[in-house]
Tab-separated table of C-alpha atoms in Angstrom:
chain	number	residue	atom	x	y	z
A	42	UNK	CA	-0.032	0.070	-0.021
A	43	UNK	CA	1.437	3.310	-1.022
A	44	UNK	CA	2.033	5.848	1.948
A	45	UNK	CA	0.103	9.056	1.916
A	46	UNK	CA	1.477	12.296	2.995
A	47	UNK	CA	-0.009	15.574	4.630
A	48	UNK	CA	1.448	19.075	4.944
A	49	UNK	CA	1.560	20.517	8.489
A	50	UNK	CA	1.686	24.179	8.409
A	51	UNK	CA	2.474	26.245	11.603
A	52	UNK	CA	2.234	29.890	11.477
A	53	UNK	CA	3.851	31.068	14.662
A	54	UNK	CA	5.435	34.046	16.277
A	55	UNK	CA	8.885	35.025	14.934
A	56	UNK	CA	11.664	33.192	16.705
A	57	UNK	CA	9.307	30.374	17.618
A	58	UNK	CA	10.252	28.335	14.293
A	59	UNK	CA	13.225	26.524	15.628
A	60	UNK	CA	11.518	25.366	18.792
A	61	UNK	CA	8.411	24.157	16.873
A	62	UNK	CA	10.726	22.285	14.413
A	63	UNK	CA	12.406	20.509	17.415
A	64	UNK	CA	9.107	19.484	18.727
A	65	UNK	CA	7.871	18.239	15.383
A	66	UNK	CA	10.911	16.152	14.848
A	67	UNK	CA	10.397	14.700	18.536
A	68	UNK	CA	6.696	13.775	17.380
A	69	UNK	CA	8.296	11.782	14.414
A	70	UNK	CA	8.761	14.285	11.575
A	71	UNK	CA	11.705	13.861	9.409
A	72	UNK	CA	12.373	17.492	8.566
A	73	UNK	CA	10.969	20.891	7.925
A	74	UNK	CA	11.269	24.290	6.334
A	75	UNK	CA	11.004	27.433	7.875
A	76	UNK	CA	9.898	30.613	6.038
A	77	UNK	CA	9.682	34.228	7.182
A	78	UNK	CA	6.320	35.980	6.930
A	79	UNK	CA	4.214	38.782	8.109
A	80	UNK	CA	0.877	38.334	9.624
A	81	UNK	CA	-2.260	40.566	8.549
A	82	UNK	CA	-5.131	38.884	10.282
A	83	UNK	CA	-4.677	40.732	13.697
A	84	UNK	CA	-7.092	43.540	14.286
A	85	UNK	CA	-4.654	45.092	16.844
A	86	UNK	CA	-1.986	46.679	14.576
A	87	UNK	CA	0.463	48.429	17.106
A	88	UNK	CA	1.753	51.750	15.912
A	89	UNK	CA	4.841	53.462	16.744
A	90	UNK	CA	5.746	56.989	15.620
A	91	UNK	CA	2.467	56.686	13.412
A	92	UNK	CA	3.986	53.635	11.389
A	93	UNK	CA	2.041	50.327	11.556
A	94	UNK	CA	4.106	47.494	13.026
A	95	UNK	CA	3.630	44.450	10.983
A	96	UNK	CA	3.402	41.029	13.086
A	97	UNK	CA	6.415	38.937	11.908
A	98	UNK	CA	5.852	35.266	11.725
A	99	UNK	CA	7.763	32.043	11.123
A	100	UNK	CA	6.121	29.668	8.818
A	101	UNK	CA	6.986	26.260	9.421
A	102	UNK	CA	6.187	23.650	6.703
A	103	UNK	CA	6.438	19.785	7.650
A	104	UNK	CA	5.666	17.089	4.905
A	105	UNK	CA	4.540	14.197	7.176
A	106	UNK	CA	3.219	10.696	6.772
A	107	UNK	CA	-0.608	11.080	7.027
A	108	UNK	CA	-0.648	8.548	10.147
A	109	UNK	CA	1.427	11.091	12.340
A	110	UNK	CA	0.396	14.264	10.987
A	111	UNK	CA	-2.463	15.025	13.385
A	112	UNK	CA	0.089	14.256	16.221
A	113	UNK	CA	2.696	16.699	14.702
A	114	UNK	CA	0.214	19.371	14.252
A	115	UNK	CA	-1.012	18.728	17.938
A	116	UNK	CA	2.657	19.265	19.243
A	117	UNK	CA	3.172	22.235	17.165
A	118	UNK	CA	0.149	23.889	18.319
A	119	UNK	CA	0.916	23.181	22.019
A	120	UNK	CA	4.444	24.359	21.672
A	121	UNK	CA	3.207	27.437	20.052
A	122	UNK	CA	0.367	27.975	22.304
A	123	UNK	CA	-1.979	28.648	19.292
A	124	UNK	CA	-5.141	28.508	21.430
A	125	UNK	CA	-4.209	31.980	22.935
A	126	UNK	CA	-5.623	34.766	20.475
A	127	UNK	CA	-3.010	36.182	18.106
A	128	UNK	CA	-0.283	33.546	18.633
A	129	UNK	CA	-0.653	31.609	15.414
A	130	UNK	CA	-2.365	28.686	13.551
A	131	UNK	CA	-1.740	25.237	12.491
A	132	UNK	CA	-3.189	23.644	9.422
A	133	UNK	CA	-3.171	20.084	7.923
A	134	UNK	CA	-3.456	19.853	4.249
A	135	UNK	CA	-3.503	16.799	1.965
A	136	UNK	CA	-0.419	16.343	-0.459
A	137	UNK	CA	-1.934	15.188	-3.712
A	138	UNK	CA	1.541	14.806	-5.547
A	139	UNK	CA	5.163	15.068	-4.044
A	140	UNK	CA	8.587	15.001	-5.727
A	141	UNK	CA	11.653	14.674	-3.618
A	142	UNK	CA	10.087	12.999	-0.771
A	143	UNK	CA	12.718	10.150	-0.914
A	144	UNK	CA	14.055	10.944	2.733
A	145	UNK	CA	10.528	10.613	4.152
A	146	UNK	CA	9.727	7.534	2.087
A	147	UNK	CA	12.908	5.632	3.050
A	148	UNK	CA	12.577	6.560	6.798
A	149	UNK	CA	8.992	5.530	6.800
A	150	UNK	CA	9.642	2.088	5.380
A	151	UNK	CA	12.558	1.220	7.832
């Protein structure tokens, strides 16, 4: 039976990405990517000297075997405390097709 994969996306406060990745690996993830982003969903935009301060975020992407992706998402959510308003979100999305997943495939079949 062919292994299915899902993409766990964690959008967390800037500087939290490394901690989130470490927790995801502890939960069974084999690797991840951290991107920089700016949040625009917050209603509370702080202003300093009349300039809007944008909320900088780390965007963590984890391609994960489907059977552990919910656990990976839960761990990311707990570490980033996403239940607290304004701290981030975690999503799990299906991967319809993936290339270059050989590290995940070889690790999952060992």
